[in-house]
Tab-separated table of C-alpha atoms in Angstrom:
chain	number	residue	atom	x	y	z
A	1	UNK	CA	89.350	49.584	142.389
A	2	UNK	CA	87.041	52.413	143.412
A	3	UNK	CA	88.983	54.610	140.351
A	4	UNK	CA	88.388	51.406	137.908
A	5	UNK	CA	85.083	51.599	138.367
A	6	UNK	CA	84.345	55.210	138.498
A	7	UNK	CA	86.032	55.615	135.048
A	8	UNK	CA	84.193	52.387	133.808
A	9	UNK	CA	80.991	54.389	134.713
A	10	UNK	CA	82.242	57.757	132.256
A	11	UNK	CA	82.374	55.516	129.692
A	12	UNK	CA	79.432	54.226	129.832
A	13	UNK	CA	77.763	57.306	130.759
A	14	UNK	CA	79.537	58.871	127.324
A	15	UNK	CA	78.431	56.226	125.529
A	16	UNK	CA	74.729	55.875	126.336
A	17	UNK	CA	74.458	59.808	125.832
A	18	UNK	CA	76.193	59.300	122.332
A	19	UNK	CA	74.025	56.902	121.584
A	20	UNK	CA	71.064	59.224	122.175
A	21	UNK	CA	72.309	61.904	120.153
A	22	UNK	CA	73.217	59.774	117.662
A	23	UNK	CA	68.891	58.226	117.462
A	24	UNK	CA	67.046	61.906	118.415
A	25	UNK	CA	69.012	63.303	115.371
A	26	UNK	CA	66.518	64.581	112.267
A	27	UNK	CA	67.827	63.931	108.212
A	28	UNK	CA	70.288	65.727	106.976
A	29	UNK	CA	70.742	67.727	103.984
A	30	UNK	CA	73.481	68.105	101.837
A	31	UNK	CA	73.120	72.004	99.803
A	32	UNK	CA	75.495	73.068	97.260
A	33	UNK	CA	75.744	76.493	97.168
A	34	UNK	CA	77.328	78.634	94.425
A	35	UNK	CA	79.589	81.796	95.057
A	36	UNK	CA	80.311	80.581	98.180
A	37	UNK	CA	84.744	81.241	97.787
A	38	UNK	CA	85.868	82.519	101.253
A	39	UNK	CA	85.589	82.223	104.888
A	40	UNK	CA	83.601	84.611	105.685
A	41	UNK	CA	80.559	84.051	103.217
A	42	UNK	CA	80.127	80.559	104.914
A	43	UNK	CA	79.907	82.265	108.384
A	44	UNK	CA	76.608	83.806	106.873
A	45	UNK	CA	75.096	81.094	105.207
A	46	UNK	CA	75.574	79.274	108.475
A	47	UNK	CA	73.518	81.549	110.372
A	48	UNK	CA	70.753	81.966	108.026
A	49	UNK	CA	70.484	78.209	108.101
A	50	UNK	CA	70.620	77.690	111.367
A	51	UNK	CA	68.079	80.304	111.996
A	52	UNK	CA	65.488	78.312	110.427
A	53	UNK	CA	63.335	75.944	112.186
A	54	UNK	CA	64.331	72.461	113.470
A	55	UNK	CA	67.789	73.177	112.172
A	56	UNK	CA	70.009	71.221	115.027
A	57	UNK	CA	73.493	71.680	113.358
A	58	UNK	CA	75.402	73.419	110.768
A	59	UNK	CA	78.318	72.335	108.462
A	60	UNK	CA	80.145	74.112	105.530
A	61	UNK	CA	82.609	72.037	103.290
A	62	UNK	CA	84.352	75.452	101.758
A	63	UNK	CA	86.374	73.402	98.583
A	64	UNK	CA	83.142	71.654	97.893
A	65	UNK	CA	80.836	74.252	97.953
A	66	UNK	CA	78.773	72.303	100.276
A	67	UNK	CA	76.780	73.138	103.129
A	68	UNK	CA	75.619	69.939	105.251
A	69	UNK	CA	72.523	70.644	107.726
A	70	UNK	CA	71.844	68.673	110.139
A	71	UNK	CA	67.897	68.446	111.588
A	72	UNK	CA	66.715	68.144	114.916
A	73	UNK	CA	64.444	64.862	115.562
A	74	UNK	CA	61.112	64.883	113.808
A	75	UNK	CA	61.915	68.173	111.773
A	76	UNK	CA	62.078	68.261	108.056
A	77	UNK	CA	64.013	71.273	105.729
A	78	UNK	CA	62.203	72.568	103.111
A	79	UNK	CA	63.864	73.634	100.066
A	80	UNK	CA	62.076	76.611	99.319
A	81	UNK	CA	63.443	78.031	102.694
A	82	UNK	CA	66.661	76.682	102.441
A	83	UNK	CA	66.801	78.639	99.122
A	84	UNK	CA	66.053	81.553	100.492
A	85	UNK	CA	67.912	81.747	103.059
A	86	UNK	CA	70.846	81.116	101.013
A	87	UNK	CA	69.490	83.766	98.956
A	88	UNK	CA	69.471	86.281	102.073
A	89	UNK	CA	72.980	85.630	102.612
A	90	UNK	CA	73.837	86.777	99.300
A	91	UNK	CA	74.261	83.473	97.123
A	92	UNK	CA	72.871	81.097	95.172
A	93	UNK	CA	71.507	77.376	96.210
A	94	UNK	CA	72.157	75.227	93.086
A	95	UNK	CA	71.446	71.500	94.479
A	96	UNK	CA	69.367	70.315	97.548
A	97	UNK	CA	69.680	66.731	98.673
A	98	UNK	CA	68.593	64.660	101.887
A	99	UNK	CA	71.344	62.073	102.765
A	100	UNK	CA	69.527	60.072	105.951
A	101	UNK	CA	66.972	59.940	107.131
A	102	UNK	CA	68.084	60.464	110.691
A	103	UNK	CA	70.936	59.102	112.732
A	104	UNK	CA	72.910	61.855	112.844
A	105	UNK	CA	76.232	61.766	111.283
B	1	UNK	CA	101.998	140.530	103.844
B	2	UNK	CA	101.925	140.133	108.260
B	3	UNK	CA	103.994	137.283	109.750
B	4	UNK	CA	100.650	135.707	111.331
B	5	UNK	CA	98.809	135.300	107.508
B	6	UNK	CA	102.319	133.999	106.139
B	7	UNK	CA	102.064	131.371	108.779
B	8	UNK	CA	98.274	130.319	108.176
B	9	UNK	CA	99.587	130.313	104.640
B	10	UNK	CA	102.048	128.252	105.026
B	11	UNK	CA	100.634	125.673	106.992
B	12	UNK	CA	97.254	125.597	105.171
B	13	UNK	CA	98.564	125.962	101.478
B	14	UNK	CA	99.118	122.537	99.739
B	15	UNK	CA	97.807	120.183	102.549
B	16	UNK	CA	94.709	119.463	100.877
B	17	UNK	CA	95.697	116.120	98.834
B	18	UNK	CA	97.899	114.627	101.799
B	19	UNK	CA	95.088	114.715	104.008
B	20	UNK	CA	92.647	113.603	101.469
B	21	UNK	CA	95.161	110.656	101.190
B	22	UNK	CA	94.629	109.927	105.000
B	23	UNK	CA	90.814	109.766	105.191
B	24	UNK	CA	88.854	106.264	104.567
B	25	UNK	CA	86.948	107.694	101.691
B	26	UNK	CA	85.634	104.057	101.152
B	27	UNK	CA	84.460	102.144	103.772
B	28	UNK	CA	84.879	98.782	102.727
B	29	UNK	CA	83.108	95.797	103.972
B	30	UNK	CA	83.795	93.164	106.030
B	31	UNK	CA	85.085	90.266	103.591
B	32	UNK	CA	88.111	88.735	101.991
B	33	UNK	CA	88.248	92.452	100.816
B	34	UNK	CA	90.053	95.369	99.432
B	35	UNK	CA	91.538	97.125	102.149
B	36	UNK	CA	91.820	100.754	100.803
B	37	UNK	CA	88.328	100.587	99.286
B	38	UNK	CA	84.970	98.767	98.824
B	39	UNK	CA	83.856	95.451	98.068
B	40	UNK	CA	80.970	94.003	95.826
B	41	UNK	CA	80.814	91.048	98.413
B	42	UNK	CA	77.408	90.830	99.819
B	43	UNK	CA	76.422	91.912	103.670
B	44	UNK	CA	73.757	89.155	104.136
B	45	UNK	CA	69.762	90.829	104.977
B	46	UNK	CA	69.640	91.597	108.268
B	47	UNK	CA	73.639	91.110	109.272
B	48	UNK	CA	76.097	93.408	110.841
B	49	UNK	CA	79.715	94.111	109.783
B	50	UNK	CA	81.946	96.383	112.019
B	51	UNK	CA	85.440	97.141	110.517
B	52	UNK	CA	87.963	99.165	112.894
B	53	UNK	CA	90.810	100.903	111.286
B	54	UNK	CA	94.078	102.502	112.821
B	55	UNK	CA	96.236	104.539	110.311
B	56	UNK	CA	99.308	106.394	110.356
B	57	UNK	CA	100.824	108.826	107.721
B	58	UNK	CA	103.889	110.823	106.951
B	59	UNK	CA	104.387	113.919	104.840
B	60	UNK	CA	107.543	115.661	104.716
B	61	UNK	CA	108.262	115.573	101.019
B	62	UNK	CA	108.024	119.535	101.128
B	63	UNK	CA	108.826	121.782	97.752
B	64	UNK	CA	108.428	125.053	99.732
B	65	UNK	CA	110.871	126.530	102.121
B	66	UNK	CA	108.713	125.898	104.870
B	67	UNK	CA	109.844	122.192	105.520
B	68	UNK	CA	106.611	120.871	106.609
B	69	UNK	CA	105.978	117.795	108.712
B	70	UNK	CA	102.707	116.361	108.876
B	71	UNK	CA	101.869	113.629	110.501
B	72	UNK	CA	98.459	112.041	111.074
B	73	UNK	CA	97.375	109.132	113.828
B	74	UNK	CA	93.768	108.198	113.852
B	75	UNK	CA	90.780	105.425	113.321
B	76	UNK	CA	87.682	104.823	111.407
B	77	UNK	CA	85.117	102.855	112.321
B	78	UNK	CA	82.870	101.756	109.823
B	79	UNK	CA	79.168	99.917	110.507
B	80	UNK	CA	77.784	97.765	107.559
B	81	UNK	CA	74.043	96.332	107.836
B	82	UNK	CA	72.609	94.496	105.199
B	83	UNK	CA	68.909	96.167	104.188
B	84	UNK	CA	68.655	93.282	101.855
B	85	UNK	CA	70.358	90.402	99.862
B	86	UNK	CA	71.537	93.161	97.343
B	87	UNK	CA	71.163	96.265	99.346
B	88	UNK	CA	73.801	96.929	102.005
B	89	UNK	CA	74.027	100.644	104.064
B	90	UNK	CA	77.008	101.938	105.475
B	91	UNK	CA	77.975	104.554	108.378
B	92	UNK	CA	82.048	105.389	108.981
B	93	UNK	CA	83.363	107.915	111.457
B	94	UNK	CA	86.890	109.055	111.930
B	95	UNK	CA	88.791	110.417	114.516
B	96	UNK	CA	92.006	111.811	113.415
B	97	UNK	CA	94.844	113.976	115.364
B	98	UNK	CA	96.676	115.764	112.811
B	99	UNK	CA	100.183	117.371	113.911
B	100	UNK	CA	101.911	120.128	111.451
B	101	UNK	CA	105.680	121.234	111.813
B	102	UNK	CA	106.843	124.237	110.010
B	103	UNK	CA	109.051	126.737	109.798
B	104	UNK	CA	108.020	130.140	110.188
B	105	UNK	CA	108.148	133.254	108.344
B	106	UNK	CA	111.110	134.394	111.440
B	107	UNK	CA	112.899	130.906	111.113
B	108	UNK	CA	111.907	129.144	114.361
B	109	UNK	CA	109.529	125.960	113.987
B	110	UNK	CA	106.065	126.217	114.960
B	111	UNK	CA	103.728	123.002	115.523
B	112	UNK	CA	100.195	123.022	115.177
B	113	UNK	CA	97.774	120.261	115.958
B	114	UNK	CA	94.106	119.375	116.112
B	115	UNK	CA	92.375	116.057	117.357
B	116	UNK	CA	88.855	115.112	117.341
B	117	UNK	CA	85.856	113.564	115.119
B	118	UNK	CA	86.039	114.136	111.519
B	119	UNK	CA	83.540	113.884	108.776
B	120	UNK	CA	80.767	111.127	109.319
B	121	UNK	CA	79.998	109.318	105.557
B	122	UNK	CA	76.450	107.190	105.311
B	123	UNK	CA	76.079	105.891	101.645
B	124	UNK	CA	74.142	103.009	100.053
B	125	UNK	CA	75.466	100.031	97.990
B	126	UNK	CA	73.015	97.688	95.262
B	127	UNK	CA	74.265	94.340	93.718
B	128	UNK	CA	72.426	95.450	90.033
B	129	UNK	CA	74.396	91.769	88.958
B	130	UNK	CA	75.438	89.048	90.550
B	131	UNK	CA	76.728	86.118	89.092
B	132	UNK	CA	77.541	82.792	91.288
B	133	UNK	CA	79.516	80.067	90.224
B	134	UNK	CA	81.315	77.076	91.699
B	135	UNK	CA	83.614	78.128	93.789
B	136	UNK	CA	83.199	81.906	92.004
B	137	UNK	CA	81.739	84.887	91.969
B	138	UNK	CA	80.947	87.836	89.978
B	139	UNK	CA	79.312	91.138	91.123
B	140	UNK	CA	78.832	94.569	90.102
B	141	UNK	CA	77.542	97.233	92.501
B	142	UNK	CA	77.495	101.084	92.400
B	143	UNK	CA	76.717	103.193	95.665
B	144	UNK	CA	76.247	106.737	97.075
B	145	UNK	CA	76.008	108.591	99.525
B	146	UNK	CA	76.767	111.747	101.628
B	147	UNK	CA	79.930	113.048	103.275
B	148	UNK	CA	78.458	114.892	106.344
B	149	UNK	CA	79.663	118.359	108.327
B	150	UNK	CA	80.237	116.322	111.815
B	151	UNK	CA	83.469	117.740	112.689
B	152	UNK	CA	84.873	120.647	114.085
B	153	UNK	CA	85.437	123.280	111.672
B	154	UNK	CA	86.807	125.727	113.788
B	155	UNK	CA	89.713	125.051	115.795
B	156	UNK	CA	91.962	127.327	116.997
B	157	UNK	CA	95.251	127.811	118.061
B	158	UNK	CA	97.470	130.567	120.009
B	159	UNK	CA	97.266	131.290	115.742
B	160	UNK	CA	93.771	132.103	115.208
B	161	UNK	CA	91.892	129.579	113.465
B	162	UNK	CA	93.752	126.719	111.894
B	163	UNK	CA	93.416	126.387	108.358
B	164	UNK	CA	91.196	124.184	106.649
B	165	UNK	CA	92.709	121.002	105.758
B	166	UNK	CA	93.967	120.677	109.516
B	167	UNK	CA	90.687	120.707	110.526
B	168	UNK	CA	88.609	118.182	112.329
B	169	UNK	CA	86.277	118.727	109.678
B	170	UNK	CA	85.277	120.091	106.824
B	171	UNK	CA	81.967	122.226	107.681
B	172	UNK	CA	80.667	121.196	104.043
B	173	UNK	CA	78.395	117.968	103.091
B	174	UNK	CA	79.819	116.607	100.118
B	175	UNK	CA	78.092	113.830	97.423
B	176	UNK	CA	79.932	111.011	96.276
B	177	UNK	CA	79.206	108.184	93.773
B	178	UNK	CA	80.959	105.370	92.056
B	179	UNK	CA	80.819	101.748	91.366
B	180	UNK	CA	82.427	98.516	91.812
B	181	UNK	CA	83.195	95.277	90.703
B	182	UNK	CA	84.333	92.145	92.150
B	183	UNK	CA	85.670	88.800	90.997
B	184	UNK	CA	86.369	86.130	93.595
B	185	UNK	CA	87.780	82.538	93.527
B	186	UNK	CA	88.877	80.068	96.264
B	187	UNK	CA	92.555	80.909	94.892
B	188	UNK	CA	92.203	85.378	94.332
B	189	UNK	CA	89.878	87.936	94.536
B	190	UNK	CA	90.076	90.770	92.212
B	191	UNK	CA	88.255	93.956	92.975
B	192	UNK	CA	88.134	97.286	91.263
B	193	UNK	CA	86.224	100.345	91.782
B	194	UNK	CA	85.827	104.172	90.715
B	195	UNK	CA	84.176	106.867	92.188
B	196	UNK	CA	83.825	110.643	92.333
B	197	UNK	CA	83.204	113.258	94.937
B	198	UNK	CA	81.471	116.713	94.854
B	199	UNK	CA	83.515	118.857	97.416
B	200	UNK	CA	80.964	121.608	98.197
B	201	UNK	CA	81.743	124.972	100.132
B	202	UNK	CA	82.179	126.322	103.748
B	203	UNK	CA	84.107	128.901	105.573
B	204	UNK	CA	85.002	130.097	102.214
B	205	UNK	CA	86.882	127.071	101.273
B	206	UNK	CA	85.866	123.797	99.529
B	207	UNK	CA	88.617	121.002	98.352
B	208	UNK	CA	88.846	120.258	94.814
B	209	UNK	CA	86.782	118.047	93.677
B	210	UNK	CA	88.266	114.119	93.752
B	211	UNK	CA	88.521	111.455	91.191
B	212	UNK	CA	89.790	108.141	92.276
B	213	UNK	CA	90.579	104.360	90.406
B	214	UNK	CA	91.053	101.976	92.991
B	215	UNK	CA	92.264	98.475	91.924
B	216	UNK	CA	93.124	95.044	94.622
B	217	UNK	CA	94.735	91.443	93.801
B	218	UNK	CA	94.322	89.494	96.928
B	219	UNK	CA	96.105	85.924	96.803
B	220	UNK	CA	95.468	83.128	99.140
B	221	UNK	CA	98.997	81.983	100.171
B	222	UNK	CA	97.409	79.705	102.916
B	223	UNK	CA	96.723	76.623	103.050
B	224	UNK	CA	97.846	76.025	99.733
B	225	UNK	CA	95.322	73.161	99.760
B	226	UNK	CA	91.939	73.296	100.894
B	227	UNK	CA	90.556	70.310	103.077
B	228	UNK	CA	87.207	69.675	104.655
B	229	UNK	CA	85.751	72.714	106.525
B	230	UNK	CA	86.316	76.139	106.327
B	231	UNK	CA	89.701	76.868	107.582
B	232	UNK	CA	91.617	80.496	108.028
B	233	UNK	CA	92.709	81.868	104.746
B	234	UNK	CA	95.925	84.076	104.548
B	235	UNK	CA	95.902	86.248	101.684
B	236	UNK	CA	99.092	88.391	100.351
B	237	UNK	CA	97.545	91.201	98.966
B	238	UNK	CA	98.180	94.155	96.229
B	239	UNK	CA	96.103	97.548	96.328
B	240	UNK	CA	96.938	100.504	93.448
B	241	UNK	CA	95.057	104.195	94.418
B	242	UNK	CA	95.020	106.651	91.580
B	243	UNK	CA	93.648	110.137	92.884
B	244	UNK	CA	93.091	112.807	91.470
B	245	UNK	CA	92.279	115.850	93.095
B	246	UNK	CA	90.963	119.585	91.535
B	247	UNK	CA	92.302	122.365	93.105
B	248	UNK	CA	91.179	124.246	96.453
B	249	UNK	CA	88.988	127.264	96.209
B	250	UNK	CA	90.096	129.980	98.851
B	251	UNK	CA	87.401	132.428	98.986
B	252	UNK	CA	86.630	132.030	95.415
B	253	UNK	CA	89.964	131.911	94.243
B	254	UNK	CA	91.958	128.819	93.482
B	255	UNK	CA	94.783	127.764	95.397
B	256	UNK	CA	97.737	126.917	92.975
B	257	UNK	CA	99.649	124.630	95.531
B	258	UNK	CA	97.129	122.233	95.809
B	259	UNK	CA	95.489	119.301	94.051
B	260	UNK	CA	97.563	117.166	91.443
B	261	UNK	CA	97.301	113.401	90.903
B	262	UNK	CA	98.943	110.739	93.171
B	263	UNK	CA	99.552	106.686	92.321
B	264	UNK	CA	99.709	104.552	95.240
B	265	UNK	CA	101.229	100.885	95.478
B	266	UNK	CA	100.080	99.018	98.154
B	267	UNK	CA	100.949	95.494	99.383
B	268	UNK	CA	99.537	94.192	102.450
B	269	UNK	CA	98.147	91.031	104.335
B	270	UNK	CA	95.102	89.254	105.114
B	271	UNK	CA	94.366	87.197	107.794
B	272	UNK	CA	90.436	85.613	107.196
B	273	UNK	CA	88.286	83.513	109.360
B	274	UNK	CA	84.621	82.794	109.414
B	275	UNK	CA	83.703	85.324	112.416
B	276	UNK	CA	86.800	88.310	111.508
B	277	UNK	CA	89.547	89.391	109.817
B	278	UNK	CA	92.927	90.511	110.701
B	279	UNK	CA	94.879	92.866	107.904
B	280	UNK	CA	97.748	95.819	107.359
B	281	UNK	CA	98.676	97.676	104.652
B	282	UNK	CA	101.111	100.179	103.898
B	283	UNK	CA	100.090	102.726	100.451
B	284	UNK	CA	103.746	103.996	99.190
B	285	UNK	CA	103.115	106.996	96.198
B	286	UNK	CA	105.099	106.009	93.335
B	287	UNK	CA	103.764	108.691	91.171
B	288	UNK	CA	102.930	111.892	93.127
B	289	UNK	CA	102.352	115.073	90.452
B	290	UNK	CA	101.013	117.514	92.775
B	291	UNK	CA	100.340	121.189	91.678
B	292	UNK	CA	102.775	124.303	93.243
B	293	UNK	CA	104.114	123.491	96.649
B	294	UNK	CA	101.790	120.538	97.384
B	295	UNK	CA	103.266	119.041	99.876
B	296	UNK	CA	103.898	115.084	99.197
B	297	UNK	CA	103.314	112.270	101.141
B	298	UNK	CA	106.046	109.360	102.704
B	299	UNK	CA	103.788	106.958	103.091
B	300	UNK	CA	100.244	105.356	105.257
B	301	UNK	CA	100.065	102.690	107.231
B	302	UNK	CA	96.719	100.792	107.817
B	303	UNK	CA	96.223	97.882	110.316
B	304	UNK	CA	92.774	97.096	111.226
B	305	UNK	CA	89.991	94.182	111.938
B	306	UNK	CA	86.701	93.367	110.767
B	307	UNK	CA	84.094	91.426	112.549
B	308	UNK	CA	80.582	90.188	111.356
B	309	UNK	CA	77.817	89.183	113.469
C-alpha cells in the first residue's frame, strides 16, 4: 500500500512539474539556416544561439536545415541577433519564423 | 673520404622528402574535413578547435647500398580559434622521434635517433567567398603563415651532430602560402587545396623548396538516411598528396639525392559528431620519382581526434 502510494505521488509530482515547464516556456522560433551540411557546423550555431539572451533551449533539424529555439518565459528573439549570430558561426540565416507563442513544445 | 663523414653522409643524404612526407604541413581544422590538409569550413568568431594527431611512417625503399630504415612515431597538435566569421588563426606543434638504421661504411648497422619538439607553424586563414545553400556550401579561402625555428637543431650522437633532416628541427623560419576550396553537401564534401613553401637557410642547409596539390572526397556512408536531429555521420574518405620538393642545399651546393616528386593515395575514415571527430588514414605513394638515392617511403599512418568547444 505504502509503495502504491509513494509511486502515485512521483507521478504526480512529474506531472505537475511538466506541467510547469510546459506554461513558463517563451515562443519559439523556427530558423532556416543555409550551409549548414554536417554535424559539426550545427554544434556552433547551437552555441551562438544559445548564448543569446532568454534563449532556454536549442534544437537543430540537420536534413531540414532548421534550427528550432526555444525561449525562456517572457523573452522574445530578435531577428537581427539571431542573424548574426548565425553569421558568427560562419553561415547564413535565410528564414526566421515564430511558431507559438509559448507552451513549450 | 673518413668513415665518420661517409656515415653522416649516408644517413643525412636523401632523407629530406621522407621526412617532409611525415610532418603536418597543414593543419587542418576541426570539421567533416580533409585529413592530410586544410579545410575552407568556417571556425565560428570566438570558438576553439583542438585537433590531436598520432602518425607513424616507414621508409625502407632504399636505392643506395646503405639499406636505410627510417621510421618515424610522433603527434601534432594543432589549436584553431576563430578571430572572426571569415578569419580563423592557427598554431600546430609536433613532436616527432625519428629512428635511422643503416649500414655503415665497415658493414655493421648503426642506428641513430632523435626525439623532441619540432617546428611550431602559426598561419592565418580568410573566407574571401562564401557561398551557402540548402543543405550546401561553397568556400574559397587562402592562408599564410610562418614555419618557426622551435626545435632542436643540434642533436648529437656518439656521431657528432646528426644531420639535418633527422633533426628535431630545422633552425630556419620558413613562409608558406596557398589556398583552398571547399564544396560540401549532406551526402560528400569535396576539398582541394595548393600551397607553396619558402625553405630558408640554417646550419648551412635549407630543404628544397616544396610544392604541394592536395585533393579529398569524403562520402557519408552513415546513416544512409537522415532523420530528425543531428545524428553521427560516418564518412569513407579519399585523400591524393602530390609533392614536390626542390633539392637540398648543403653548404651552397645542391644535394643530388634529394627532392623529386611523390603521389600519395589515401583512403581513410571519418567518424563525426556535433562536439568531435574520430578519423585514420593511411597515405600509400603510388608515384614516388625521387632524385639520386632518395630514399622512398612504405607508407604513413594517421589516426587522430578533433574536438571543438
Amino acid at each position: 500500500m505504502t509503495r502504491i502510494l509513494s509511486r502515485f505521488a512521483l507521478a504526480a509530482l512529474a506531472t505537475a512539474w511538466f506541467a510547469a515547464a510546459a506554461l513558463a516556456a517563451g515562443p519559439s522560433y523556427s530558423l532556416k539556416v543555409d550551409g549548414l551540411a554536417c554535424p559539426f557546423c550545427a554544434y556552433g550555431i547551437e552555441k551562438k544561439l544559445t548564448a543569446l539572451p532568454g534563449v532556454a533551449g536549442v534544437e537543430t533539424n540537420l536534413e531540414a536545415g532548421t534550427v528550432t529555439v526555444t525561449m525562456k518565459d517572457g523573452a522574445t528573439l530578435d531577428e537581427a541577433a539571431a542573424k548574426q549570430a548565425v553569421k558568427d558561426a560562419g553561415f547564413t540565416l535565410k528564414g526566421f519564423k515564430q511558431l507559438a507563442a509559448g507552451g513549450g513544445k | 673520404m673518413t668513415a665518420l663523414r661517409a656515415l653522416r653522409r649516408l644517413a643525412g643524404s636523401g632523407l629530406g622528402f621522407v621526412l617532409l612526407a611525415a610532418a603536418v604541413g597543414h593543419a587542418g581544422q576541426a570539421r567533416a574535413a580533409p585529413q592530410t590538409f586544410n579545410t575552407a569550413l568556417p571556425v565560428g568568431k570566438g570558438d576553439f578547435l583542438f585537433r590531436g594527431q598520432f602518425l607513424y611512417q616507414k621508409a625502407n625503399r632504399d636505392p643506395s647500398p646503405a639499406d636505410r630504415d627510417l621510421e618515424v612515431f610522433g603527434g601534432v597538435g594543432a589549436l584553431g580559434y576563430g578571430a572572426t566569421g571569415d578569419l580563423a588563426l592557427f598554431a600546430v606543434l609536433p613532436f616527432l622521434h625519428k629512428r635511422l638504421e643503416l649500414t655503415g661504411p665497415s658493414g655493421g648497422r648503426i642506428a641513430r635517433s632523435t626525439r623532441g619538439i619540432g617546428d611550431a607553424q602559426a598561419f592565418a586563414r580568410y573566407t574571401v567567398f562564401q557561398r551557402d545553400l540548402p543543405g550546401r556550401n561553397f568556400r574559397i579561402a587562402p592562408f599564410a603563415g610562418l614555419k618557426l625555428a622551435t626545435g632542436d637543431d643540434d642533436e648529437r650522437d656518439s656521431f657528432g651532430r646528426l644531420p639535418q633532416p633527422l633533426q628535431s628541427g630545422s633552425g630556419s623560419w620558413d613562409p608558406f602560402g596557398g589556398v583552398v576550396a571547399t564544396y560540401q553537401t549532406l551526402d560528400y564534401q569535396i576539398d582541394a587545396q595548393i600551397s607553396y613553401k619558402a625553405n630558408t637557410r640554417a646550419n648551412n642547409f635549407s630543404f628544397g623548396d616544396e610544392f604541394h596539390f592536395d585533393a579529398s572526397l569524403q562520402y557519408r556512408l552513415w546513416p544512409r538516411k537522415l532523420g530528425s536531429g543531428v545524428p553521427g555521420f560516418l564518412y569513407g574518405v579519399l585523400e591524393t598528396n602530390l609533392v614536390h620538393q626542390g633539392r637540398n642545399r648543403i653548404n651552397g651546393a645542391s644535394d643530388p639525392n634529394s627532392g623529386g616528386t611523390t603521389l600519395f593515395l589515401s583512403p581513410g575514415i571519418q567518424y563525426v559528431t556535433k562536439r568531435w571527430i574520430l578519423e585514420g588514414i593511411v597515405q600509400v605513394p603510388v608515384v614516388q620519382e625521387l632524385n639520386g638515392t632518395a630514399l622512398k617511403s612504405d607508407f604513413i599512418l594517421r589516426v587522430g581526434f578533433r574536438v571543438n568547444f
